[in-house]
Structures are given as structure tokens and as C-alpha cells.
Amino acid sequence: MSAQLRAAGAIAPVARRVGLRAVRQFHQFPTGGIQRADLAARDLRRSVQFPAKLYHNAVMVRNASFVRLLPKLAIKFVRIPALFGGLMLGAAGWVQYQAIQLGNSATEMYTNIKTGVTDTAFAIWGTATDIANQTKNGFNEKKGQFTMPEWLDNIMKGEGAAGEGSGGPNGGREPPKQSRVAGGAAAAGASAAAYGYGAADEEDDRSSEEVVKDDHMMYITKRMIEIRNLLSRVGQFSSVTLPSIVVIGSQSSGKSSVLEAIVGHEFLPKGSNMITRRPIELTLVNDPQAKVDYGEFPDLGLARVTDFSLIQKTLTELNQSVPESQCVSDDPIRLTIHSPRVPDLSLIDLPGYIQVAGENQPRELKRKISELCDKYIRGPNIILAISAADTDLANSTALQASRRVDPRGERTIGVITKMDLVDPEKGAAILGDKQYPLRLGYVGVISKMPVQTGGLFRRESSNLLASINKNEKAFFNSHPEEFGPNSGAATGTITLRKKLMHVLEQQMSSKLTETTDAITRELEETTYQFKVQYNEQPMSAESYLAASLDDFKHQFHNFANTFGRQQLLELLKDSLDQKVLDQLAARYWNKPIEDLFIAPTEPDSLVDLPKADPKSPYWHRQLDTACSGLTRLGVGRLAATVASNAIQANIDKLLDKSSFAKHPSARQVISEAAALVLADRAYATSDGIEISLKPYKFDPDIQPNEWEKGREHVVGVLQGELEQCQNALKSLESSVGGRKKLREVMGFVDKARKGEIIIEGDHPSGAGGFSAALLARGREAVFLRDRADIINMRIVASKSRKCKSLENKYYCPEIFLDAVATKLAQTAVLFLNVEMLNDFYHRFPREVETKLNEYMNSHGGNGLEKFAREDPKIRRHLDLVQRKELLELVLMKIQDLHRFDAAGNVKADRDYLKKGRQQRGRWSF
């Protein structure tokens, strides 16, 4: 019984632990609920079986002790364990069932939640993808029809930023007030900064419609200025012109101060005695992205010059480059200034008018300035006539010049400076003067701010426009009757800025259709010429250089295939043949003569050489010395020099036949590249050749077959030398007046050498009735005659039977030295071909590309263009291609501008109609 209780007590905690573990594992891992329940049931069965085994063992021990009571006890004990076993099995089955049900419920719930979340996510993703694809397709369809301008893009960004705050308590129907202000500020930022409201701290009182209109105008003006700059690159066309604002005035009218006030920086040259001597074509670019103001000189390659004092210095130097004797030049200085605070304008500053030429100035200076200004103030340019308030307008040189070309005043703006130097009543009368009416009116400014130490105003270069505006407001506001809002007078630099922008935009817009038609005609004519002259073959500087380089490389490849070891051997052998002749002349042919008028003393005669003793030490020494001189003359350096000169000469010939012949600088670069590669290997090659030739310096070791070849070759060498002597002798005959005269001189020289005629010293006047110059030619002729006789004698000796054998080399030094020279040349060429020639063929094409790239880059960004334009034919082709491309680009920009202008007009009409409907709705209500 105790064993049964112990077994039951052991089963109970085990069953409890198993059940708790099953529930805990289910909560931790709901996806595996079923498997976890199965494991718990299996553990419970094992736990039940283990106490049952304990109980069985206990019963067996008891039966062993009480054998006699075995039958009764067996029946009782069988009933009790059966009862407890049934209870345990029932409990285990119930626990297992509950665990399975719990696992099934958890699995079903997890599956439902997962399916719901997944379906929702895929539905949201699919909807977003469809919307994105529709938006992208719609944008791509409209993209080719309309391009959003930069200023409109900025406005849309400003409205979007303001719209972010619409989700407030008003339900999103209307953005809050703060967002409206931010959006308006963003919308008005472009034109407001250009007008100078931000820099001048002046309130912008324009309506939203005016802001949009002004921004629309700014965009058109900016694009038209870009088109004008492109047209200036195409060339000058009488039918394609866009207006610029030309600034004219006398030297003391304050012209420079007005321009600096418009720009907001002091940058123009200052001084006396004609500082401005060249036109300054000034382009102002409104760049909202520019963090700092900067200038550029496109013709000089100077970009992003942020120091305006440096710009001023550069302008001064460019103007001073014109000599004082000439004083003015029509060669313009092009300057572009980028700033977010300047309007898009195209200005031309001209030298100021003068009344009387100075002492050091040419008398025609006044006429030259007037002619230069007349060249620029012609239509359609806008004239900005600068006049000082303290000068009578009747004496204004600028107004007089403008009336000559614009008598009705339709494109002239009058600017009256120094308004603070006259009475307000007089100043107001000048601005409203009816005697010299201008359709565009007059504007009064005080652009040059007075400098007062400790006073109210002080010039600040960082905010020049704000200082000038403050000064102008202080003066004009103090006289409201003359310059107030109701007076009708236009005053202030900001007003001048606005007027210039409006007038330039109107002038350019009026020329838009005319410009489009003119460019279309020019493009048609250019396209026709391109088709007729060049069959529409494209051309660029890059393609021309690539084609020229490919053609040169092809020629070089052909040269490399035809110039090899055999050609090097022939060249080196020819050079060594001359060295052999030099040794023969020094050791055998030249007679030891102290003076041509003194009889020679000869230790032994070359005429007696065929009959000389074979063991004569004199002739042995002569041959050994000549051979040593040949082998030790530096064949390695000679071979490297001969090979380098030959390769360099062939490269120069290839260049002369290639297109690089029309480009001297590029040709020199390629030639220098070849010399550099050859020089790089010259020392190593010559040193290696000297090492390979070292055995021949002591024992040439000539073979019979080499002797035979040398015998055949040396006869041709001697005959060539003989021919040269004979040609030189004929040339002397022509120079002295004929053969007879030369023979007379030669006869006198021969007698002097034999001692038949005694001459004491040399006289400058000559001797024997012959001049000194004639005697010099006579001595030269005698030398050539003797040399020819010796060579004839040695040719006969080389052909003789005695010179057929190598054993008679002392009788035939010419043949022996020629054979040695051939052996030296053959050995040197083997080394020369590997170390220099093959290396050159491998490295030279790559070196050419490298050096040409360096040469092109050394000229900046226009190196290729400058190279291609050196060829007149290619220059004409490039000009036509670039002209066609620029005209196409200009036409595309103008067409885009037409579409933008039409879209802006449609939008304005819609806004007007919408506003009208709203008003009618209020009236009907």
C-alpha cells in the first residue's frame, strides 16, 4: 500500500509540471501548439510508466517475503493498482486533450491574424504602386510638351511648403495665416530680390498678380539674354539681333556710379585720363542658388571671381592695354556677374564723351568716341542716357547722341544723376521736362553716396544698394511735393532697376516672333550649305584628332613592318664605311706634308706596297693601328646615333605626309615624343653594344668568306669615293673660270712643291700672278687629283690576284678593314634591333597619345578646338557644324519660350475670368 501511495505521490507532481510546461510553451510558441501538446502528453505517459515500474518491483519483493499469502494479496493488490492506474490514465488523457484543443485554437487565431495583415498590406502597396505608375506615365506624357521654369518651380515649392500646415483646426480647408505669408514670400522672392527690395530694406507693395507677372517677365528676360549670348557665338547677323541696354554719358555725368548702383558692387575702373577705353559688355544673371556674388571673364577663362576689387583691377588692366595714342578700341571686354540680388540685364558700358581732347591725347579722340558710341546705340538697343542734374539738358551729350539715332525717343531712358545738387523744384522740372520728351521717361537718382566722417551715411561695399537706397529715400521723402507718390516723378535706383527690366523685357518680347523667323531662315540656309558642301558629314574637334591620330598610327605601322634589322645594317655599314675611309686616308693616303709648297718626305710609298716585304713592320703597324682605330672609335654610340637619326628622320617624313603637317605645334609634340623614347634607350643600347663588341677589339677573326664579301664591297666604296673626288674637281673648274685656268694654277702649285719655284712665305696678294684665293683653289684641286690617283691605284690593287687571299691582308688594308667593319655592324645590329628598335615600336604610340593629351590639356578647355582650327578646311567645316548646332539650340529655346509665354497668358486669362466670376457671384448675392 505504501508503494502505491509513493507511486501516486510521484505521479501527481510530474503531471502538474508537465501540464504547466505545456501551457507555458504554448504561450511562448503559439505556432507550434499542437507539437508542444503532443510532447507534453508523451512526457506524461513516460512519467506514469516510471512509478508503475517502481510499484511492480515493490510487489515482487513483498511476494518474496510472504509466499504463503500470495493468492489473496495478489487479488487485492491487483485491484488497487488498477484503480489508481485508471485514474492516472484518465487524468493524463484529459490533460492531453486540453493541450491539443488549446494548441488548435492558438494556431487558428495566428493564421487568421497573419492572413488579414498580409492581405491589407498587399492591398495598400498595390494601390500606392498604381497611383505612382499613373502619375509617372502622366508626367512622361506631358514632359515633352511643357517644362516647368525655374522661377515657377520655386513658387510651387513655396506653396507646397505653406500647404503643409493646412491640417490644423480649420479642417484643412484653408491654410493658416502664417503659411500664407510664407508662401507669398517664397513666391515673391525671385523678382523682389532682383528689384532690390530685400537688399534695400524697402517694403514690397506689389499684389500677388503683379508678383507672378514680374516673375514671368524675369523668366522671359533671362531666357532671351541666353539666346542673345548664343547668337553672339553664332556670328553677327543683320536679321537676327536682340536688344541690349547701352549706357552713354559724359565723363563727369556719374555713369559708372549708376552702373555700380544697379549691380550693388564697386567694380568699374576709377581714375582720370580716359580710364574706360574699351566697351564693357556686362551681363547680369539672377542666380538664386549663388551663395556669394561672383564675376566671370569668359574670354580670359576667369571663373567665379568673388573679389570685386580683383574684377576692378582686371578691368583697369584690360583698358590700359589700349595704347594712349589710340585711346579707344572697339574690342569689347565681356564680363558676367552672378548674384541672387541682381536683375537679368544685358548692359554695355561705353567710354564717356569728351568736349576737348587732352594734351597727350590724339585730336581725333572725340570723333573716335562718338563713332564708337554710334555703333552701339543703333536699333534695336535701348539707350540709357546719363545726364547730371547740375547740367542743362540742352548741353547733354548723351541726349544729343540719342536724338540722332532715336529722334522720337522710343527706346531712350533718361537718367538724371546728382539730384541732391540742385533745388527740388528744379530737379522735379528736369524729370518732367517737356522740351526733350522721352517715351520711356526720366528717372532721378543719387547713385553716388556722399562720404561723411562721423556723419549719417557711410559707404558699405557689402550692401551698397541698401546704403544708396537709404540715402535716396532720405532726400526724396524730405520733399514730398516734388518727388512724392502724387508728383508723378520717377526716382530712386530701385525704380530704375524695375524700369530697365520692364523695358528690356518688352523690347525683347516684341522681337520674339521676328527673331524666330530670322533664325529659321538662317538655319535653313546653314542646313542647305552643310548638305551641299559636306554631304551632312558630322565633324568635331575630337573626331578630327582621333582620325588624324589613327591615320598616323596606320602609317607608323607600315613603317615598322618595312624598317627592321636589314635596314639598320645597311645604315650602320654605310657609316662604318666612312670611318674605314677615314682610317685609310690617315694611315695610307694622306702624305705627311708640312706645307703644300715644300717637297714631301715619305718614310715609305704606297706605290711600293704591292712589292714590299710581307714582314715589313711598318705596314704591319699601319694595319694594326688602322684596325684598332676602327674597333675602338665607339661603335656602340655610333650605332645608337645612326639608328636614332634614321628613325627620327622617318618619323618626320611620316608627319610631313600626315594631317599633322598642318599643325606645327602638334607635329613638334609628336617629334619630341619620338626623340624622348629614343633618348631613353640610347645609353643602355650603346653600352650593351660596346660589351658585345669587346672581343673584336683584340682579334677581329676574319673568315675567308667574309674576306671575299669585303673585297667585293670595298671596290664599290672606293669607286664612290673616286666619283666624289671627280665631282669636286669639276666644281672647282667651274668656280675658277674653266679647266684651263685651273690647270695653270695647279701647274704652279706642283712646281712649288717640287722646289722649282721658290716662294718666301705667303703673301695676301698671292704669288706667281695668281691671287691668294685662286692659289687656295689650286692647292685643293691638286689634293683632289692626288686623292683620285691613289684611289684608282687601290681599286686596281683590290681587284688584283694578290688580294684574293686573306693571308695578304697587309697588302690589301682596304679589304681587311671593310670586313672588320661588316663584322662590327652585324654584331651591333643584333643588339640594336632588340634593345632599341622593338622597344621604340612598342612605346612610341602610347607616348604619342600621352604627350598629345598633355598638350591639349595645357591649353585649357579649348585645346582640341584650337588644334582642329589650325587646318583651314577643318575650321570651315567646324564653323558650319557649330553654326548649325547653335541655331538649332536657339530655335529650340525660342520655341520653348513661345510655349511658356502662351501657357502664362492662358493662366492669366483663367485667373482673370475666375476673378470676374467671383465678383459676379458677390454682386448677385
Short mmCIF file of N, CA and C in Angstrom, two decimals, residues 781-892:
data_model
loop_
_atom_site.label_atom_id
_atom_site.label_comp_id
_atom_site.label_asym_id
_atom_site.label_seq_id
_atom_site.Cartn_x
_atom_site.Cartn_y
_atom_site.Cartn_z
N ALA A 781 92.58 71.64 -105.63
CA ALA A 781 92.46 70.82 -106.84
C ALA A 781 93.59 69.80 -106.92
N VAL A 782 94.82 70.21 -106.53
CA VAL A 782 95.94 69.27 -106.53
C VAL A 782 95.69 68.13 -105.54
N PHE A 783 95.14 68.47 -104.38
CA PHE A 783 94.83 67.45 -103.39
C PHE A 783 93.81 66.45 -103.94
N LEU A 784 92.76 66.94 -104.57
CA LEU A 784 91.73 66.05 -105.11
C LEU A 784 92.27 65.19 -106.24
N ARG A 785 93.15 65.77 -107.05
CA ARG A 785 93.76 64.99 -108.14
C ARG A 785 94.61 63.88 -107.58
N ASP A 786 95.45 64.17 -106.58
CA ASP A 786 96.29 63.14 -105.98
C ASP A 786 95.45 62.07 -105.31
N ARG A 787 94.35 62.51 -104.60
CA ARG A 787 93.49 61.53 -103.94
C ARG A 787 92.82 60.61 -104.97
N ALA A 788 92.41 61.17 -106.07
CA ALA A 788 91.79 60.35 -107.12
C ALA A 788 92.80 59.36 -107.70
N ASP A 789 94.05 59.79 -107.87
CA ASP A 789 95.06 58.86 -108.38
C ASP A 789 95.29 57.70 -107.42
N ILE A 790 95.36 58.02 -106.11
CA ILE A 790 95.58 56.97 -105.11
C ILE A 790 94.40 55.99 -105.09
N ILE A 791 93.18 56.52 -105.17
CA ILE A 791 92.01 55.63 -105.12
C ILE A 791 91.97 54.74 -106.36
N ASN A 792 92.32 55.29 -107.51
CA ASN A 792 92.37 54.45 -108.72
C ASN A 792 93.38 53.32 -108.55
N MET A 793 94.52 53.67 -107.96
CA MET A 793 95.55 52.67 -107.75
C MET A 793 95.08 51.60 -106.77
N ARG A 794 94.36 51.97 -105.71
CA ARG A 794 93.90 50.98 -104.72
C ARG A 794 92.75 50.15 -105.26
N ILE A 795 91.96 50.72 -106.19
CA ILE A 795 90.91 49.90 -106.82
C ILE A 795 91.54 48.78 -107.64
N VAL A 796 92.58 49.16 -108.38
CA VAL A 796 93.27 48.14 -109.19
C VAL A 796 93.91 47.09 -108.29
N ALA A 797 94.50 47.55 -107.16
CA ALA A 797 95.14 46.60 -106.24
C ALA A 797 94.11 45.67 -105.62
N SER A 798 92.93 46.17 -105.28
CA SER A 798 91.90 45.33 -104.65
C SER A 798 91.37 44.29 -105.61
N LYS A 799 91.42 44.60 -106.89
CA LYS A 799 90.94 43.63 -107.88
C LYS A 799 92.02 42.65 -108.30
N SER A 800 93.25 42.88 -107.86
CA SER A 800 94.37 42.03 -108.29
C SER A 800 94.28 40.65 -107.66
N ARG A 801 95.11 39.71 -108.20
CA ARG A 801 95.12 38.34 -107.71
C ARG A 801 95.67 38.25 -106.30
N LYS A 802 96.61 39.12 -105.96
CA LYS A 802 97.23 39.04 -104.63
C LYS A 802 96.20 39.30 -103.52
N CYS A 803 95.18 40.10 -103.80
CA CYS A 803 94.20 40.45 -102.77
C CYS A 803 93.05 39.45 -102.67
N LYS A 804 93.17 38.30 -103.37
CA LYS A 804 92.15 37.28 -103.24
C LYS A 804 92.32 36.46 -101.98
N SER A 805 93.48 36.46 -101.41
CA SER A 805 93.77 35.61 -100.26
C SER A 805 93.82 36.45 -98.99
N LEU A 806 93.29 35.88 -97.90
CA LEU A 806 93.29 36.54 -96.60
C LEU A 806 94.71 36.68 -96.05
N GLU A 807 95.64 35.80 -96.50
CA GLU A 807 97.00 35.85 -95.98
C GLU A 807 97.72 37.14 -96.39
N ASN A 808 97.24 37.79 -97.45
CA ASN A 808 97.87 39.02 -97.94
C ASN A 808 97.12 40.27 -97.44
N LYS A 809 96.60 40.19 -96.21
CA LYS A 809 95.80 41.30 -95.70
C LYS A 809 96.62 42.58 -95.54
N TYR A 810 97.97 42.47 -95.31
CA TYR A 810 98.78 43.67 -95.16
C TYR A 810 98.98 44.40 -96.48
N TYR A 811 98.86 43.64 -97.61
CA TYR A 811 98.94 44.27 -98.92
C TYR A 811 97.60 44.92 -99.32
N CYS A 812 96.51 44.45 -98.69
CA CYS A 812 95.15 44.91 -99.05
C CYS A 812 94.43 45.41 -97.79
N PRO A 813 94.86 46.52 -97.21
CA PRO A 813 94.24 47.00 -95.96
C PRO A 813 92.78 47.41 -96.16
N GLU A 814 92.40 47.87 -97.36
CA GLU A 814 91.03 48.29 -97.57
C GLU A 814 90.06 47.12 -97.39
N ILE A 815 90.45 45.96 -97.93
CA ILE A 815 89.56 44.79 -97.83
C ILE A 815 89.46 44.33 -96.38
N PHE A 816 90.57 44.30 -95.67
CA PHE A 816 90.56 43.83 -94.28
C PHE A 816 89.71 44.76 -93.40
N LEU A 817 89.90 46.04 -93.55
CA LEU A 817 89.13 46.98 -92.72
C LEU A 817 87.65 46.93 -93.06
N ASP A 818 87.32 46.72 -94.32
CA ASP A 818 85.91 46.60 -94.71
C ASP A 818 85.29 45.35 -94.09
N ALA A 819 86.03 44.23 -94.09
CA ALA A 819 85.50 43.01 -93.47
C ALA A 819 85.30 43.19 -91.97
N VAL A 820 86.24 43.87 -91.32
CA VAL A 820 86.09 44.14 -89.88
C VAL A 820 84.87 45.03 -89.63
N ALA A 821 84.69 46.05 -90.46
CA ALA A 821 83.53 46.93 -90.30
C ALA A 821 82.22 46.17 -90.47
N THR A 822 82.17 45.24 -91.43
CA THR A 822 80.97 44.43 -91.62
C THR A 822 80.67 43.58 -90.40
N LYS A 823 81.71 42.98 -89.82
CA LYS A 823 81.54 42.14 -88.64
C LYS A 823 81.03 42.97 -87.45
N LEU A 824 81.58 44.16 -87.30
CA LEU A 824 81.12 45.04 -86.22
C LEU A 824 79.66 45.44 -86.42
N ALA A 825 79.31 45.75 -87.66
CA ALA A 825 77.94 46.19 -87.93
C ALA A 825 76.93 45.07 -87.70
N GLN A 826 77.25 43.86 -88.12
CA GLN A 826 76.34 42.74 -87.94
C GLN A 826 76.12 42.43 -86.46
N THR A 827 77.18 42.48 -85.71
CA THR A 827 77.05 42.20 -84.27
C THR A 827 76.27 43.31 -83.56
N ALA A 828 76.53 44.55 -83.92
CA ALA A 828 75.85 45.68 -83.27
C ALA A 828 74.36 45.69 -83.60
N VAL A 829 74.00 45.33 -84.82
CA VAL A 829 72.61 45.38 -85.23
C VAL A 829 71.78 44.35 -84.47
N LEU A 830 72.37 43.19 -84.15
CA LEU A 830 71.63 42.19 -83.37
C LEU A 830 71.15 42.76 -82.04
N PHE A 831 72.02 43.46 -81.36
CA PHE A 831 71.68 44.07 -80.09
C PHE A 831 70.79 45.30 -80.28
N LEU A 832 71.04 46.04 -81.34
CA LEU A 832 70.29 47.26 -81.61
C LEU A 832 68.83 46.97 -81.93
N ASN A 833 68.58 45.89 -82.63
CA ASN A 833 67.22 45.54 -83.02
C ASN A 833 66.35 45.20 -81.81
N VAL A 834 66.97 44.54 -80.84
CA VAL A 834 66.20 44.11 -79.66
C VAL A 834 66.04 45.26 -78.67
N GLU A 835 67.12 45.94 -78.36
CA GLU A 835 67.11 46.93 -77.28
C GLU A 835 66.50 48.27 -77.67
N MET A 836 66.62 48.67 -78.92
CA MET A 836 66.13 50.00 -79.29
C MET A 836 64.93 49.94 -80.22
N LEU A 837 65.04 49.19 -81.31
CA LEU A 837 64.01 49.25 -82.33
C LEU A 837 62.69 48.67 -81.83
N ASN A 838 62.72 47.45 -81.28
CA ASN A 838 61.48 46.83 -80.80
C ASN A 838 60.87 47.62 -79.65
N ASP A 839 61.73 48.14 -78.79
CA ASP A 839 61.22 48.96 -77.68
C ASP A 839 60.56 50.23 -78.20
N PHE A 840 61.14 50.83 -79.21
CA PHE A 840 60.55 52.04 -79.77
C PHE A 840 59.20 51.74 -80.42
N TYR A 841 59.10 50.67 -81.17
CA TYR A 841 57.84 50.31 -81.81
C TYR A 841 56.74 50.05 -80.78
N HIS A 842 57.11 49.58 -79.61
CA HIS A 842 56.12 49.29 -78.57
C HIS A 842 55.71 50.54 -77.81
N ARG A 843 56.64 51.39 -77.48
CA ARG A 843 56.36 52.53 -76.60
C ARG A 843 55.91 53.79 -77.33
N PHE A 844 56.32 53.97 -78.55
CA PHE A 844 56.09 55.25 -79.23
C PHE A 844 54.60 55.57 -79.39
N PRO A 845 53.72 54.64 -79.85
CA PRO A 845 52.30 55.02 -79.99
C PRO A 845 51.67 55.47 -78.67
N ARG A 846 52.02 54.81 -77.58
CA ARG A 846 51.47 55.20 -76.28
C ARG A 846 52.02 56.56 -75.84
N GLU A 847 53.29 56.79 -76.11
CA GLU A 847 53.88 58.07 -75.74
C GLU A 847 53.26 59.21 -76.53
N VAL A 848 52.92 58.95 -77.79
CA VAL A 848 52.29 59.98 -78.61
C VAL A 848 50.94 60.37 -78.01
N GLU A 849 50.13 59.39 -77.63
CA GLU A 849 48.83 59.69 -77.04
C GLU A 849 48.98 60.48 -75.75
N THR A 850 49.94 60.08 -74.91
CA THR A 850 50.14 60.78 -73.64
C THR A 850 50.55 62.23 -73.86
N LYS A 851 51.53 62.44 -74.74
CA LYS A 851 52.01 63.79 -74.98
C LYS A 851 50.96 64.67 -75.65
N LEU A 852 50.17 64.10 -76.54
CA LEU A 852 49.12 64.89 -77.17
C LEU A 852 48.04 65.28 -76.17
N ASN A 853 47.70 64.37 -75.26
CA ASN A 853 46.73 64.71 -74.22
C ASN A 853 47.26 65.83 -73.32
N GLU A 854 48.54 65.73 -72.96
CA GLU A 854 49.12 66.79 -72.14
C GLU A 854 49.13 68.12 -72.90
N TYR A 855 49.42 68.06 -74.18
CA TYR A 855 49.44 69.29 -74.98
C TYR A 855 48.04 69.91 -75.07
N MET A 856 47.02 69.07 -75.28
CA MET A 856 45.67 69.59 -75.38
C MET A 856 45.21 70.16 -74.04
N ASN A 857 45.55 69.48 -72.95
CA ASN A 857 45.13 69.95 -71.63
C ASN A 857 45.86 71.21 -71.21
N SER A 858 47.07 71.40 -71.73
CA SER A 858 47.83 72.59 -71.35
C SER A 858 47.20 73.87 -71.88
N HIS A 859 46.32 73.76 -72.86
CA HIS A 859 45.64 74.93 -73.42
C HIS A 859 44.25 75.12 -72.82
N GLY A 860 43.98 74.46 -71.71
CA GLY A 860 42.68 74.61 -71.08
C GLY A 860 41.63 73.79 -71.80
N GLY A 861 40.39 74.28 -71.71
CA GLY A 861 39.28 73.54 -72.29
C GLY A 861 39.17 73.67 -73.80
N ASN A 862 39.88 74.62 -74.41
CA ASN A 862 39.78 74.82 -75.85
C ASN A 862 41.01 74.32 -76.60
N GLY A 863 41.77 73.43 -76.00
CA GLY A 863 42.96 72.91 -76.69
C GLY A 863 42.61 72.13 -77.94
N LEU A 864 41.61 71.26 -77.86
CA LEU A 864 41.20 70.49 -79.02
C LEU A 864 40.65 71.40 -80.11
N GLU A 865 39.84 72.36 -79.69
CA GLU A 865 39.25 73.27 -80.67
C GLU A 865 40.33 74.08 -81.37
N LYS A 866 41.31 74.55 -80.62
CA LYS A 866 42.39 75.33 -81.22
C LYS A 866 43.21 74.47 -82.18
N PHE A 867 43.45 73.21 -81.82
CA PHE A 867 44.19 72.30 -82.69
C PHE A 867 43.46 72.09 -84.00
N ALA A 868 42.17 71.79 -83.93
CA ALA A 868 41.42 71.48 -85.15
C ALA A 868 41.31 72.69 -86.07
N ARG A 869 41.20 73.88 -85.48
CA ARG A 869 41.00 75.08 -86.30
C ARG A 869 42.29 75.56 -86.96
N GLU A 870 43.42 74.93 -86.68
CA GLU A 870 44.64 75.29 -87.39
C GLU A 870 44.59 74.87 -88.86
N ASP A 871 43.75 73.90 -89.18
CA ASP A 871 43.56 73.49 -90.57
C ASP A 871 42.42 74.32 -91.16
N PRO A 872 42.68 75.12 -92.19
CA PRO A 872 41.60 75.99 -92.71
C PRO A 872 40.38 75.22 -93.17
N LYS A 873 40.58 74.08 -93.78
CA LYS A 873 39.44 73.29 -94.27
C LYS A 873 38.60 72.78 -93.11
N ILE A 874 39.26 72.26 -92.11
CA ILE A 874 38.53 71.76 -90.93
C ILE A 874 37.87 72.91 -90.18
N ARG A 875 38.53 74.07 -90.15
CA ARG A 875 37.94 75.22 -89.48
C ARG A 875 36.62 75.62 -90.13
N ARG A 876 36.59 75.64 -91.44
CA ARG A 876 35.34 75.98 -92.12
C ARG A 876 34.25 74.94 -91.86
N HIS A 877 34.66 73.68 -91.85
CA HIS A 877 33.70 72.61 -91.57
C HIS A 877 33.16 72.73 -90.14
N LEU A 878 34.05 72.97 -89.18
CA LEU A 878 33.62 73.12 -87.78
C LEU A 878 32.73 74.35 -87.60
N ASP A 879 33.07 75.43 -88.27
CA ASP A 879 32.25 76.63 -88.15
C ASP A 879 30.82 76.38 -88.63
N LEU A 880 30.71 75.66 -89.73
CA LEU A 880 29.38 75.39 -90.26
C LEU A 880 28.61 74.45 -89.34
N VAL A 881 29.28 73.42 -88.82
CA VAL A 881 28.61 72.47 -87.92
C VAL A 881 28.18 73.18 -86.63
N GLN A 882 29.08 73.96 -86.05
CA GLN A 882 28.73 74.65 -84.81
C GLN A 882 27.65 75.70 -85.04
N ARG A 883 27.73 76.35 -86.17
CA ARG A 883 26.68 77.33 -86.50
C ARG A 883 25.32 76.66 -86.58
N LYS A 884 25.29 75.51 -87.24
CA LYS A 884 24.03 74.76 -87.36
C LYS A 884 23.53 74.30 -86.00
N GLU A 885 24.43 73.76 -85.17
CA GLU A 885 24.02 73.28 -83.84
C GLU A 885 23.53 74.43 -82.96
N LEU A 886 24.23 75.57 -83.01
CA LEU A 886 23.81 76.70 -82.18
C LEU A 886 22.46 77.26 -82.64
N LEU A 887 22.27 77.32 -83.95
CA LEU A 887 20.98 77.80 -84.45
C LEU A 887 19.86 76.85 -84.06
N GLU A 888 20.11 75.56 -84.10
CA GLU A 888 19.09 74.60 -83.66
C GLU A 888 18.79 74.77 -82.18
N LEU A 889 19.83 74.99 -81.39
CA LEU A 889 19.62 75.19 -79.95
C LEU A 889 18.84 76.48 -79.69
N VAL A 890 19.20 77.54 -80.40
CA VAL A 890 18.49 78.82 -80.22
C VAL A 890 17.03 78.67 -80.62
N LEU A 891 16.79 78.00 -81.74
CA LEU A 891 15.41 77.82 -82.19
C LEU A 891 14.60 76.99 -81.20
N MET A 892 15.22 75.98 -80.62
CA MET A 892 14.53 75.16 -79.62
C MET A 892 14.19 75.99 -78.38
#
